[in-house]
Amino acid sequence: MKIKKIGAAVVVIAMAYWFCACGEAKKPPAEKIYAGIACYNRSDIFVNKLVDCLREGFDGLNSEKCRTAVSVRDAAGSQRTQDDQVKELLDSGCNILCVNLVDRADPSDIIDLARERGVPIIFFNREPVAEDLMQWDRLYYVGADAAQAGAMQGELAADAIQEYRRIDRNKDGKIQYVVLEGEPGHQDTIIRTESAVDALKREGIELEKLGCGIANWSRAQAQNRMLQMLSLHQNKIELVLANNDEMALGALDAYAKLNYTESALPAFFGVDGTDAGLKAVKEGKLFATVYNNKEGQAQAMIKLAKALVTQKRMDMDKIKLEKNKYIYLEYAKVTRGNIWAFLKEEE
Ligand code: GAL
Ligand code: CA
């Protein structure tokens, strides 16, 4: 009796399927994008905002034709945690991974996990070395060119020094400067610093380096490093080149803490154009910054993710990749003169 009932049910389902398959009413199945976003540390101001843009972008794709779901994981600075999180994201069925590596030199476990399941990876913001990206043909990188950010920062500083002679406070014809650097080993630390200094020299600025502090992108750490440098050099520092806005602001905090008067302050330069960074440029506290195009990076990742999941040739052909793997978004110079173009409307 039971067997008969099951048999009847199977016939009904088969007929319904056949009916749908032949009838005009059959719709193509909705595309499903399930993105797993793994982030190195959400306490990082710039990355946190970039991940927000990414999540919003994926949510914005959601339509009847294309269903999207997004899960974000924060590794809080541990590569082992990130490896586990990626495994969990893959187990939960995500079909595209966006990975902001904790240790950019250590992506092998993540690559192996994704490859076993055939899930492509878009790395972002923390660039793996080229050999690692060659491990599989479904690995990509979206970011920005660190040398460009450094060169722009150096050019902005050179322009300021040439225009405002008072920056050379001791009038010795040289600019005494210090550098605040991000994480050691990060592409944006080494290359931004080098190319900023190169650009200043190219513009004919004579430099004297007084010091350098590693502050891992953090405002609080930068304040401490700057306090140490100030105890050595007091009011001799004329220029502060910081690898990001947070550290430039941390340097400013150090001067504020010691009650330096405005005329004794050096010229500060950052990179990123975070909300706080842009505000400081607007108020004249930072001389200038370099905009790190998080919106553009997020959009490029979403387009690429969609093309990779749906595997539509036409979509993939529209995406311009360097060496079949890389997308680099342009940086932009931000000064008080053009800040309005970067501020949100309400500001
Ligand atoms: C850089 C950014 C820094 C920091 C870092 C993290 O591109 O300028 O502020 O967020 O990425 O990887
Ligand atoms: Ca000087």
Short mmCIF file of C-alpha atoms and ligand atoms in Angstrom, two decimals:
data_model
loop_
_atom_site.label_atom_id
_atom_site.label_comp_id
_atom_site.label_asym_id
_atom_site.label_seq_id
_atom_site.Cartn_x
_atom_site.Cartn_y
_atom_site.Cartn_z
CA MET A 1 0.00 0.00 0.00
CA LYS A 2 2.76 2.37 1.07
CA ILE A 3 4.81 1.50 -2.00
CA LYS A 4 1.85 2.24 -4.25
CA LYS A 5 1.43 5.70 -2.70
CA ILE A 6 5.09 6.55 -3.17
CA GLY A 7 4.91 5.34 -6.74
CA ALA A 8 1.94 7.61 -7.42
CA ALA A 9 3.73 10.57 -5.90
CA VAL A 10 6.76 9.98 -8.10
CA VAL A 11 4.54 9.93 -11.19
CA VAL A 12 2.86 13.19 -10.18
CA ILE A 13 6.20 14.93 -9.59
CA ALA A 14 7.62 13.62 -12.85
CA MET A 15 4.60 14.85 -14.75
CA ALA A 16 4.71 18.23 -13.11
CA TYR A 17 8.36 18.50 -14.03
CA TRP A 18 7.69 17.46 -17.60
CA PHE A 19 4.81 19.92 -17.82
CA CYS A 20 6.96 22.78 -16.60
CA ALA A 21 9.83 21.79 -18.83
CA CYS A 22 7.63 21.85 -21.94
CA GLY A 23 5.37 24.75 -21.00
CA GLU A 24 6.30 28.34 -21.78
CA ALA A 25 6.06 29.26 -18.11
CA LYS A 26 9.45 27.79 -17.29
CA LYS A 27 11.81 30.49 -15.95
CA PRO A 28 15.56 30.16 -15.95
CA PRO A 29 16.78 29.36 -12.44
CA ALA A 30 17.86 32.40 -10.42
CA GLU A 31 21.61 32.87 -10.21
CA LYS A 32 22.87 32.48 -6.68
CA ILE A 33 25.90 34.35 -5.43
CA TYR A 34 26.91 33.41 -1.94
CA ALA A 35 29.97 35.48 -1.04
CA GLY A 36 32.22 34.70 1.90
CA ILE A 37 34.24 37.73 2.99
CA ALA A 38 37.24 37.08 5.22
CA CYS A 39 38.77 40.21 6.71
CA TYR A 40 42.16 40.48 8.47
CA ASN A 41 41.04 42.81 11.22
CA ARG A 42 37.90 44.87 11.47
CA SER A 43 39.47 47.26 13.94
CA ASP A 44 41.42 48.62 10.92
CA ILE A 45 39.51 51.78 9.98
CA PHE A 46 40.10 51.70 6.22
CA VAL A 47 39.50 47.96 5.78
CA ASN A 48 36.37 48.11 7.90
CA LYS A 49 34.85 50.70 5.57
CA LEU A 50 35.99 48.80 2.50
CA VAL A 51 34.22 45.68 3.79
CA ASP A 52 31.06 47.75 4.42
CA CYS A 53 31.16 48.90 0.77
CA LEU A 54 31.61 45.32 -0.35
CA ARG A 55 28.72 44.00 1.70
CA GLU A 56 26.43 46.80 0.53
CA GLY A 57 27.45 46.17 -3.06
CA PHE A 58 26.61 42.47 -2.87
CA ASP A 59 23.30 43.26 -1.17
CA GLY A 60 22.56 45.71 -3.96
CA LEU A 61 22.92 42.94 -6.57
CA ASN A 62 20.08 40.99 -5.01
CA SER A 63 17.18 40.74 -7.46
CA GLU A 64 14.75 38.16 -8.76
CA LYS A 65 17.25 37.05 -11.36
CA CYS A 66 20.21 37.02 -9.06
CA ARG A 67 19.98 36.01 -5.43
CA THR A 68 22.86 37.13 -3.22
CA ALA A 69 23.89 36.29 0.32
CA VAL A 70 26.97 37.56 2.14
CA SER A 71 28.81 36.38 5.25
CA VAL A 72 31.63 38.40 6.78
CA ARG A 73 34.26 36.97 9.13
CA ASP A 74 36.84 38.94 11.14
CA ALA A 75 40.14 37.13 11.85
CA ALA A 76 41.17 39.82 14.39
CA GLY A 77 44.80 39.53 13.30
CA SER A 78 45.25 35.73 13.37
CA GLN A 79 45.99 33.74 10.21
CA ARG A 80 45.00 30.48 11.91
CA THR A 81 41.62 31.93 12.80
CA GLN A 82 41.22 33.09 9.21
CA ASP A 83 42.04 29.63 7.83
CA ASP A 84 39.31 28.14 10.07
CA GLN A 85 36.85 30.85 9.08
CA VAL A 86 37.43 30.23 5.39
CA LYS A 87 36.84 26.51 5.90
CA GLU A 88 33.61 27.27 7.70
CA LEU A 89 32.49 29.66 4.93
CA LEU A 90 33.17 27.00 2.32
CA ASP A 91 31.34 24.36 4.38
CA SER A 92 28.33 26.64 4.58
CA GLY A 93 28.20 26.67 0.76
CA CYS A 94 29.68 29.97 -0.37
CA ASN A 95 30.55 29.96 -4.06
CA ILE A 96 32.94 32.94 -4.14
CA LEU A 97 35.51 34.01 -1.56
CA CYS A 98 36.83 37.54 -0.98
CA VAL A 99 39.92 37.26 1.19
CA ASN A 100 41.83 40.03 2.94
CA LEU A 101 44.76 37.91 4.18
CA VAL A 102 46.16 38.37 7.66
CA ASP A 103 49.60 37.23 6.53
CA ARG A 104 49.95 38.07 2.88
CA ALA A 105 52.83 35.61 2.56
CA ASP A 106 50.79 32.66 3.83
CA PRO A 107 47.73 32.00 1.63
CA SER A 108 48.48 28.34 0.77
CA ASP A 109 46.04 26.67 3.18
CA ILE A 110 43.21 28.92 2.03
CA ILE A 111 44.06 28.31 -1.63
CA ASP A 112 44.07 24.52 -1.10
CA LEU A 113 40.70 24.59 0.68
CA ALA A 114 39.05 26.66 -2.04
CA ARG A 115 40.58 24.70 -4.85
CA GLU A 116 39.33 21.36 -3.46
CA ARG A 117 35.82 22.76 -3.76
CA GLY A 118 36.35 24.68 -6.98
CA VAL A 119 35.51 28.04 -5.37
CA PRO A 120 37.41 31.02 -6.85
CA ILE A 121 39.14 33.56 -4.59
CA ILE A 122 39.44 37.31 -4.97
CA PHE A 123 42.17 38.50 -2.63
CA PHE A 124 41.99 42.18 -1.74
CA ASN A 125 43.94 44.98 -0.05
CA ARG A 126 46.77 42.70 1.16
CA GLU A 127 48.49 41.47 -1.97
CA PRO A 128 49.78 37.89 -2.07
CA VAL A 129 53.13 37.38 -3.77
CA ALA A 130 52.94 36.60 -7.48
CA GLU A 131 54.02 32.95 -7.13
CA ASP A 132 51.12 32.25 -4.79
CA LEU A 133 48.61 33.76 -7.18
CA MET A 134 50.01 31.43 -9.85
CA GLN A 135 49.05 28.35 -7.80
CA TRP A 136 45.67 28.15 -9.52
CA ASP A 137 43.97 29.95 -12.42
CA ARG A 138 40.94 30.98 -10.35
CA LEU A 139 42.86 33.34 -8.03
CA TYR A 140 42.62 37.12 -8.41
CA TYR A 141 43.71 40.30 -6.67
CA VAL A 142 41.93 43.64 -6.39
CA GLY A 143 43.75 46.57 -4.82
CA ALA A 144 45.73 49.66 -5.65
CA ASP A 145 49.26 50.47 -6.72
CA ALA A 146 51.32 51.33 -3.62
CA ALA A 147 53.98 53.13 -5.68
CA GLN A 148 51.34 55.48 -7.04
CA ALA A 149 50.12 56.38 -3.53
CA GLY A 150 53.68 57.08 -2.40
CA ALA A 151 54.51 59.15 -5.48
CA MET A 152 51.34 61.22 -5.04
CA GLN A 153 52.09 61.80 -1.36
CA GLY A 154 55.64 62.87 -2.19
CA GLU A 155 54.43 65.23 -4.94
CA LEU A 156 51.85 66.78 -2.63
CA ALA A 157 54.52 67.34 0.01
CA ALA A 158 56.91 68.83 -2.56
CA ASP A 159 54.20 71.22 -3.81
CA ALA A 160 53.48 72.33 -0.26
CA ILE A 161 57.17 72.86 0.57
CA GLN A 162 57.67 74.93 -2.58
CA GLU A 163 54.57 77.01 -1.97
CA TYR A 164 54.89 77.55 1.79
CA ARG A 165 58.48 78.44 2.59
CA ARG A 166 57.61 78.49 6.30
CA ILE A 167 57.60 74.65 6.33
CA ASP A 168 61.43 74.86 6.36
CA ARG A 169 61.20 76.37 9.83
CA ASN A 170 64.94 76.57 10.59
CA LYS A 171 65.60 77.94 7.06
CA ASP A 172 68.53 75.62 6.37
CA GLY A 173 67.26 74.75 2.89
CA LYS A 174 66.57 71.14 3.92
CA ILE A 175 63.43 69.49 5.17
CA GLN A 176 63.87 67.53 8.40
CA TYR A 177 61.34 64.69 8.26
CA VAL A 178 60.12 61.55 10.00
CA VAL A 179 58.13 58.61 8.65
CA LEU A 180 55.34 56.64 10.32
CA GLU A 181 55.08 53.22 8.79
CA GLY A 182 52.37 50.56 8.61
CA GLU A 183 52.92 46.85 9.25
CA PRO A 184 56.38 45.61 8.29
CA GLY A 185 56.15 43.36 5.23
CA HIS A 186 52.95 44.98 3.92
CA GLN A 187 53.21 46.09 0.29
CA ASP A 188 51.78 49.51 1.19
CA THR A 189 54.42 50.14 3.86
CA ILE A 190 57.67 49.53 2.02
CA ILE A 191 56.63 50.87 -1.35
CA ARG A 192 54.65 53.92 -0.22
CA THR A 193 57.55 55.17 1.90
CA GLU A 194 60.18 54.62 -0.77
CA SER A 195 58.23 56.23 -3.54
CA ALA A 196 57.19 59.24 -1.45
CA VAL A 197 60.80 60.00 -0.63
CA ASP A 198 61.84 59.40 -4.27
CA ALA A 199 59.19 61.81 -5.50
CA LEU A 200 60.31 64.54 -3.08
CA LYS A 201 63.89 64.14 -4.26
CA ARG A 202 62.80 64.15 -7.88
CA GLU A 203 61.07 67.47 -7.24
CA GLY A 204 64.37 68.85 -5.99
CA ILE A 205 63.61 68.89 -2.27
CA GLU A 206 66.62 68.36 -0.03
CA LEU A 207 65.78 66.03 2.80
CA GLU A 208 67.18 65.05 6.15
CA LYS A 209 65.65 61.99 7.79
CA LEU A 210 65.39 62.31 11.56
CA GLY A 211 63.52 59.15 12.37
CA CYS A 212 61.09 56.41 11.52
CA GLY A 213 58.51 54.61 13.63
CA ILE A 214 56.47 51.50 12.91
CA ALA A 215 52.89 52.00 14.04
CA ASN A 216 50.98 49.22 12.20
CA TRP A 217 48.34 51.56 10.68
CA SER A 218 47.14 52.48 14.19
CA ARG A 219 46.43 55.97 15.49
CA ALA A 220 47.25 55.08 19.09
CA GLN A 221 50.55 53.41 18.19
CA ALA A 222 51.49 56.35 15.98
CA GLN A 223 50.89 58.75 18.85
CA ASN A 224 53.33 56.75 20.99
CA ARG A 225 55.97 56.52 18.27
CA MET A 226 55.64 60.26 17.64
CA LEU A 227 55.99 61.06 21.35
CA GLN A 228 59.24 59.06 21.37
CA MET A 229 60.56 60.87 18.30
CA LEU A 230 59.57 64.22 19.79
CA SER A 231 61.49 63.51 22.98
CA LEU A 232 64.59 63.11 20.76
CA HIS A 233 64.03 65.93 18.28
CA GLN A 234 61.66 68.41 19.98
CA ASN A 235 60.70 71.12 17.51
CA LYS A 236 63.15 70.12 14.75
CA ILE A 237 60.67 68.02 12.77
CA GLU A 238 59.28 69.89 9.73
CA LEU A 239 57.51 67.12 7.82
CA VAL A 240 55.64 63.94 8.82
CA LEU A 241 55.03 61.37 6.10
CA ALA A 242 52.58 58.73 7.32
CA ASN A 243 51.69 55.59 5.36
CA ASN A 244 48.01 56.19 6.25
CA ASP A 245 45.69 58.85 7.65
CA GLU A 246 45.17 57.15 11.00
CA MET A 247 48.90 57.35 11.73
CA ALA A 248 49.09 60.96 10.51
CA LEU A 249 46.28 61.75 12.97
CA GLY A 250 48.09 59.86 15.73
CA ALA A 251 51.15 62.06 15.10
CA LEU A 252 48.93 65.13 15.42
CA ASP A 253 47.57 63.73 18.69
CA ALA A 254 51.11 63.59 20.06
CA TYR A 255 51.68 67.28 19.31
CA ALA A 256 48.31 68.16 20.83
CA LYS A 257 49.16 66.18 23.95
CA LEU A 258 52.38 68.18 24.40
CA ASN A 259 50.56 71.47 23.71
CA TYR A 260 52.73 72.51 20.77
CA THR A 261 51.66 75.84 19.29
CA GLU A 262 50.46 75.88 15.70
CA SER A 263 53.56 77.63 14.40
CA ALA A 264 55.76 74.83 15.78
CA LEU A 265 53.84 72.08 14.00
CA PRO A 266 55.29 70.18 11.03
CA ALA A 267 53.31 69.53 7.83
CA PHE A 268 51.45 66.20 8.04
CA PHE A 269 50.59 63.95 5.09
CA GLY A 270 48.53 60.75 5.03
CA VAL A 271 46.99 58.22 2.64
CA ASP A 272 43.42 56.77 2.47
CA GLY A 273 40.99 59.67 2.76
CA THR A 274 39.13 58.09 5.68
CA ASP A 275 36.29 60.16 7.13
CA ALA A 276 38.57 61.49 9.88
CA GLY A 277 41.39 62.06 7.38
CA LEU A 278 39.21 64.08 5.02
CA LYS A 279 37.85 66.12 7.90
CA ALA A 280 41.40 66.91 9.03
CA VAL A 281 42.31 68.04 5.49
CA LYS A 282 39.21 70.22 5.39
CA GLU A 283 40.17 71.81 8.72
CA GLY A 284 43.75 72.32 7.56
CA LYS A 285 45.22 69.94 10.15
CA LEU A 286 46.53 67.53 7.54
CA PHE A 287 48.15 69.25 4.59
CA ALA A 288 46.88 66.63 2.17
CA THR A 289 46.06 62.97 1.71
CA VAL A 290 45.81 60.44 -1.11
CA TYR A 291 42.41 58.86 -1.72
CA ASN A 292 42.39 55.07 -1.57
CA ASN A 293 39.35 54.26 -3.70
CA LYS A 294 37.47 51.77 -1.54
CA GLU A 295 34.22 52.24 -3.47
CA GLY A 296 35.98 51.45 -6.75
CA GLN A 297 37.74 48.45 -5.24
CA ALA A 298 34.47 47.06 -3.88
CA GLN A 299 32.68 47.57 -7.22
CA ALA A 300 35.48 45.86 -9.14
CA MET A 301 35.33 42.88 -6.76
CA ILE A 302 31.57 42.57 -7.11
CA LYS A 303 31.68 42.63 -10.90
CA LEU A 304 34.45 40.08 -10.93
CA ALA A 305 32.67 37.90 -8.34
CA LYS A 306 29.50 37.89 -10.41
CA ALA A 307 31.32 36.99 -13.61
CA LEU A 308 33.23 34.20 -11.86
CA VAL A 309 30.15 32.65 -10.28
CA THR A 310 27.88 32.83 -13.31
CA GLN A 311 30.77 31.97 -15.66
CA LYS A 312 29.28 34.11 -18.39
CA ARG A 313 31.93 34.76 -21.02
CA MET A 314 30.43 38.12 -21.90
CA ASP A 315 30.66 39.41 -18.31
CA MET A 316 34.20 38.12 -17.92
CA ASP A 317 35.30 39.71 -21.20
CA LYS A 318 34.16 43.12 -19.95
CA ILE A 319 36.55 42.98 -17.00
CA LYS A 320 40.01 44.40 -17.64
CA LEU A 321 42.56 42.26 -15.86
CA GLU A 322 46.28 42.83 -15.73
CA LYS A 323 48.20 39.60 -16.32
CA ASN A 324 44.83 37.79 -16.23
CA LYS A 325 44.66 38.25 -12.45
CA TYR A 326 45.01 41.80 -11.19
CA ILE A 327 42.80 44.87 -10.92
CA TYR A 328 44.39 48.03 -9.54
CA LEU A 329 42.21 51.07 -8.84
CA GLU A 330 43.70 54.55 -9.19
CA TYR A 331 44.55 56.68 -6.16
CA ALA A 332 43.75 60.43 -6.20
CA LYS A 333 45.35 63.47 -4.59
CA VAL A 334 43.22 65.29 -2.01
CA THR A 335 43.96 68.83 -0.86
CA ARG A 336 41.89 71.61 0.64
CA GLY A 337 41.40 72.82 -2.94
CA ASN A 338 39.46 69.76 -4.14
CA ILE A 339 38.21 68.25 -0.87
CA TRP A 340 34.56 68.99 -1.73
CA ALA A 341 34.72 66.26 -4.38
CA PHE A 342 35.49 63.65 -1.71
CA LEU A 343 33.25 64.73 1.16
CA LYS A 344 29.81 63.20 1.50
CA GLU A 345 26.95 65.60 0.85
CA GLU A 346 26.00 66.18 4.49
CA GLU A 347 29.54 67.42 5.28
C1 GAL B 1 46.15 49.98 3.34
C2 GAL B 1 45.52 51.18 4.03
C3 GAL B 1 45.81 51.11 5.51
C4 GAL B 1 45.40 49.77 6.07
C5 GAL B 1 46.00 48.63 5.27
C6 GAL B 1 45.52 47.29 5.79
O1 GAL B 1 45.84 49.99 1.97
O2 GAL B 1 46.05 52.35 3.50
O3 GAL B 1 45.14 52.14 6.19
O4 GAL B 1 44.01 49.68 6.05
O5 GAL B 1 45.68 48.77 3.90
O6 GAL B 1 45.92 46.24 4.99
CA CA B 2 64.84 72.72 7.66
#
